[in-house]
Structure formats: structure tokens, C-alpha cells
Amino acid sequence: MLLLDIVIEYKDVIENKTADAMTNTLKHECWGKICHKFNTQQDSGIRNSEQLRNLYDCLKRRVEIYKTGGGSVASTATVGTVSERVIGLISDRITPLTNEFDSDTNYHGKINIALLHAHI
């Protein structure tokens, strides 16, 4: 996915949890650069930085089930390529929480986050 290819370059800034004025300005500038790069390479229509940021946030929310263990094993068993790449980008923040009483406790042992980094 084109957006993820571009976001990788700015991951350290975009995923920085600091919320001071300088960091927020830097994030805003990075999203402007991402928007420019995206629009010069895309073939689906011009997007603004807010739209691209919303798409990226939606992709991240889609993979949040790996952190919380939400859903059943059947619903999380199929991980798409885009989801794998997003997991690779934010894997340091989504290490699954273990709970021996959860219905998918054995499933999380099968996810090898390190392998997902290979898809980036």
C-alpha cells in the first residue's frame, strides 16, 4: 500500500507520543510531506493530509485486536498483507496482553511480530 510505503520514512516522528508544540509542528510538517509524496505517486485521486492521516489511524485501529485479544480466534486468524505491514510499523506498542482465560490465549503465541517486520 502506497501510504504505508511513505509513512515508513516518517515513522519515528509520526508515532512519537510526545505532544509538545515542537513535536506537533514536526508531525504536521511530516504529514504535509507524506501528502505531497502520496499525491505525486497515486492514481486514485488527490488526498489532503487529514484524509491520509485518518486512513493511517483507521489502519492502526484495525490491528488493535492483537493488543487487546478482542474477537474470537476465528476472526483474528486471517491477517491481511496491509494489516501485517501496519503491525510491523507499530509492533512495539501492540505486544499482546496475555490472559490464560481468554479464548485466544494460544493464538497470540502463533503471531511472530518479528516476522511481520519482514513485510515492511
PDB file of C-alpha atoms in Angstrom:
ATOM      1  CA  MET A   1       0.000   0.000   0.000  1.00  0.00           C
ATOM      2  CA  LEU A   2       1.451   3.307  -1.112  1.00  0.00           C
ATOM      3  CA  LEU A   3       0.584   5.193   2.067  1.00  0.00           C
ATOM      4  CA  LEU A   4       2.414   2.669   4.261  1.00  0.00           C
ATOM      5  CA  ASP A   5       5.453   2.760   1.968  1.00  0.00           C
ATOM      6  CA  ILE A   6       5.672   6.511   2.503  1.00  0.00           C
ATOM      7  CA  VAL A   7       4.819   6.501   6.227  1.00  0.00           C
ATOM      8  CA  ILE A   8       7.746   4.164   6.958  1.00  0.00           C
ATOM      9  CA  GLU A   9      10.144   7.029   6.223  1.00  0.00           C
ATOM     10  CA  TYR A  10       8.496   9.217   8.879  1.00  0.00           C
ATOM     11  CA  LYS A  11       7.543   6.529  11.421  1.00  0.00           C
ATOM     12  CA  ASP A  12       9.749   7.867  14.217  1.00  0.00           C
ATOM     13  CA  VAL A  13       8.146  11.302  14.054  1.00  0.00           C
ATOM     14  CA  ILE A  14       4.552  10.231  13.399  1.00  0.00           C
ATOM     15  CA  GLU A  15       4.498   7.585  16.130  1.00  0.00           C
ATOM     16  CA  ASN A  16       6.208   9.839  18.690  1.00  0.00           C
ATOM     17  CA  LYS A  17       3.882  10.091  21.690  1.00  0.00           C
ATOM     18  CA  THR A  18       5.251  13.456  22.809  1.00  0.00           C
ATOM     19  CA  ALA A  19       2.620  16.183  22.445  1.00  0.00           C
ATOM     20  CA  ASP A  20       4.572  19.417  22.837  1.00  0.00           C
ATOM     21  CA  ALA A  21       4.350  22.265  20.336  1.00  0.00           C
ATOM     22  CA  MET A  22       7.621  21.479  18.569  1.00  0.00           C
ATOM     23  CA  THR A  23       6.766  17.791  18.098  1.00  0.00           C
ATOM     24  CA  ASN A  24       3.261  18.603  16.890  1.00  0.00           C
ATOM     25  CA  THR A  25       4.675  21.083  14.374  1.00  0.00           C
ATOM     26  CA  LEU A  26       7.133  18.464  13.168  1.00  0.00           C
ATOM     27  CA  LYS A  27       4.323  15.894  12.842  1.00  0.00           C
ATOM     28  CA  HIS A  28       2.247  18.381  10.859  1.00  0.00           C
ATOM     29  CA  GLU A  29       5.182  19.026   8.527  1.00  0.00           C
ATOM     30  CA  CYS A  30       5.733  15.286   8.071  1.00  0.00           C
ATOM     31  CA  TRP A  31       2.092  14.728   7.154  1.00  0.00           C
ATOM     32  CA  GLY A  32       2.449  17.535   4.608  1.00  0.00           C
ATOM     33  CA  LYS A  33       5.456  15.759   3.081  1.00  0.00           C
ATOM     34  CA  ILE A  34       3.619  12.433   3.132  1.00  0.00           C
ATOM     35  CA  CYS A  35       0.651  14.078   1.415  1.00  0.00           C
ATOM     36  CA  HIS A  36       2.865  15.572  -1.285  1.00  0.00           C
ATOM     37  CA  LYS A  37       4.651  12.269  -1.940  1.00  0.00           C
ATOM     38  CA  PHE A  38       1.365  10.354  -1.941  1.00  0.00           C
ATOM     39  CA  ASN A  39      -0.316  12.714  -4.403  1.00  0.00           C
ATOM     40  CA  THR A  40       2.634  12.602  -6.822  1.00  0.00           C
ATOM     41  CA  GLN A  41       2.549   8.788  -6.912  1.00  0.00           C
ATOM     42  CA  GLN A  42      -1.131   7.895  -6.561  1.00  0.00           C
ATOM     43  CA  ASP A  43      -3.657   7.053  -9.249  1.00  0.00           C
ATOM     44  CA  SER A  44      -6.837   7.211  -7.169  1.00  0.00           C
ATOM     45  CA  GLY A  45      -7.368  10.957  -6.753  1.00  0.00           C
ATOM     46  CA  ILE A  46      -5.814  13.790  -4.791  1.00  0.00           C
ATOM     47  CA  ARG A  47      -5.974  13.473  -0.996  1.00  0.00           C
ATOM     48  CA  ASN A  48      -5.177  16.013   1.707  1.00  0.00           C
ATOM     49  CA  SER A  49      -3.002  15.294   4.738  1.00  0.00           C
ATOM     50  CA  GLU A  50      -6.007  14.996   7.056  1.00  0.00           C
ATOM     51  CA  GLN A  51      -7.549  12.276   4.866  1.00  0.00           C
ATOM     52  CA  LEU A  52      -4.292  10.352   4.752  1.00  0.00           C
ATOM     53  CA  ARG A  53      -3.818  10.649   8.498  1.00  0.00           C
ATOM     54  CA  ASN A  54      -7.360   9.383   9.075  1.00  0.00           C
ATOM     55  CA  LEU A  55      -6.710   6.403   6.800  1.00  0.00           C
ATOM     56  CA  TYR A  56      -3.499   5.600   8.662  1.00  0.00           C
ATOM     57  CA  ASP A  57      -5.291   5.875  12.017  1.00  0.00           C
ATOM     58  CA  CYS A  58      -8.046   3.550  10.762  1.00  0.00           C
ATOM     59  CA  LEU A  59      -5.462   1.004   9.653  1.00  0.00           C
ATOM     60  CA  LYS A  60      -3.860   1.141  13.101  1.00  0.00           C
ATOM     61  CA  ARG A  61      -7.231   0.693  14.828  1.00  0.00           C
ATOM     62  CA  ARG A  62      -7.894  -2.338  12.650  1.00  0.00           C
ATOM     63  CA  VAL A  63      -4.890  -4.125  14.141  1.00  0.00           C
ATOM     64  CA  GLU A  64      -5.611  -3.129  17.760  1.00  0.00           C
ATOM     65  CA  ILE A  65      -7.254  -6.547  18.261  1.00  0.00           C
ATOM     66  CA  TYR A  66      -3.760  -8.020  18.530  1.00  0.00           C
ATOM     67  CA  LYS A  67      -3.069  -5.933  21.602  1.00  0.00           C
ATOM     68  CA  THR A  68      -6.337  -6.495  23.410  1.00  0.00           C
ATOM     69  CA  GLY A  69      -7.104 -10.006  22.191  1.00  0.00           C
ATOM     70  CA  GLY A  70     -10.529  -8.779  21.069  1.00  0.00           C
ATOM     71  CA  GLY A  71     -12.731 -11.008  18.982  1.00  0.00           C
ATOM     72  CA  SER A  72     -12.566 -14.731  18.603  1.00  0.00           C
ATOM     73  CA  VAL A  73      -9.681 -16.753  17.224  1.00  0.00           C
ATOM     74  CA  ALA A  74     -11.620 -17.264  14.003  1.00  0.00           C
ATOM     75  CA  SER A  75     -11.994 -13.524  13.422  1.00  0.00           C
ATOM     76  CA  THR A  76      -8.298 -12.808  14.011  1.00  0.00           C
ATOM     77  CA  ALA A  77      -6.840 -15.840  12.273  1.00  0.00           C
ATOM     78  CA  THR A  78      -6.649 -14.208   8.849  1.00  0.00           C
ATOM     79  CA  VAL A  79      -4.296 -11.271   8.798  1.00  0.00           C
ATOM     80  CA  GLY A  80      -4.164  -9.346   5.543  1.00  0.00           C
ATOM     81  CA  THR A  81      -0.989  -8.012   3.989  1.00  0.00           C
ATOM     82  CA  VAL A  82      -1.882  -4.414   4.846  1.00  0.00           C
ATOM     83  CA  SER A  83      -2.579  -5.364   8.463  1.00  0.00           C
ATOM     84  CA  GLU A  84       0.738  -7.202   8.650  1.00  0.00           C
ATOM     85  CA  ARG A  85       2.572  -4.103   7.464  1.00  0.00           C
ATOM     86  CA  VAL A  86       0.767  -1.877   9.974  1.00  0.00           C
ATOM     87  CA  ILE A  87       1.584  -4.355  12.741  1.00  0.00           C
ATOM     88  CA  GLY A  88       5.219  -4.186  11.655  1.00  0.00           C
ATOM     89  CA  LEU A  89       5.131  -0.383  11.902  1.00  0.00           C
ATOM     90  CA  ILE A  90       3.602  -0.223  15.369  1.00  0.00           C
ATOM     91  CA  SER A  91       4.617  -3.609  16.799  1.00  0.00           C
ATOM     92  CA  ASP A  92       6.488  -2.029  19.704  1.00  0.00           C
ATOM     93  CA  ARG A  93       3.130  -0.770  21.015  1.00  0.00           C
ATOM     94  CA  ILE A  94       0.863  -3.746  20.336  1.00  0.00           C
ATOM     95  CA  THR A  95       2.508  -6.698  22.028  1.00  0.00           C
ATOM     96  CA  PRO A  96      -0.499  -8.831  23.005  1.00  0.00           C
ATOM     97  CA  LEU A  97      -1.576  -8.836  26.619  1.00  0.00           C
ATOM     98  CA  THR A  98      -1.650 -12.386  27.931  1.00  0.00           C
ATOM     99  CA  ASN A  99      -4.629 -13.841  29.734  1.00  0.00           C
ATOM    100  CA  GLU A 100      -4.809 -17.574  30.269  1.00  0.00           C
ATOM    101  CA  PHE A 101      -8.613 -17.382  30.468  1.00  0.00           C
ATOM    102  CA  ASP A 102      -9.030 -15.598  27.132  1.00  0.00           C
ATOM    103  CA  SER A 103     -10.462 -17.614  24.230  1.00  0.00           C
ATOM    104  CA  ASP A 104      -7.442 -16.841  22.049  1.00  0.00           C
ATOM    105  CA  THR A 105      -4.668 -17.323  24.599  1.00  0.00           C
ATOM    106  CA  ASN A 106      -2.914 -19.887  22.401  1.00  0.00           C
ATOM    107  CA  TYR A 107      -3.367 -17.835  19.242  1.00  0.00           C
ATOM    108  CA  HIS A 108      -1.069 -14.993  20.309  1.00  0.00           C
ATOM    109  CA  GLY A 109       1.786 -17.437  20.675  1.00  0.00           C
ATOM    110  CA  LYS A 110       1.473 -18.127  16.954  1.00  0.00           C
ATOM    111  CA  ILE A 111       1.915 -14.484  15.923  1.00  0.00           C
ATOM    112  CA  ASN A 112       5.573 -13.757  15.423  1.00  0.00           C
ATOM    113  CA  ILE A 113       5.843  -9.986  15.374  1.00  0.00           C
ATOM    114  CA  ALA A 114       9.481 -10.197  14.287  1.00  0.00           C
ATOM    115  CA  LEU A 115       8.417 -11.952  11.091  1.00  0.00           C
ATOM    116  CA  LEU A 116       5.923  -9.204  10.379  1.00  0.00           C
ATOM    117  CA  HIS A 117       8.774  -6.679  10.247  1.00  0.00           C
ATOM    118  CA  ALA A 118       9.963  -8.506   7.124  1.00  0.00           C
ATOM    119  CA  HIS A 119       6.829  -7.319   5.317  1.00  0.00           C
ATOM    120  CA  ILE A 120       7.673  -3.640   5.749  1.00  0.00           C
TER     121      ILE A 120
END
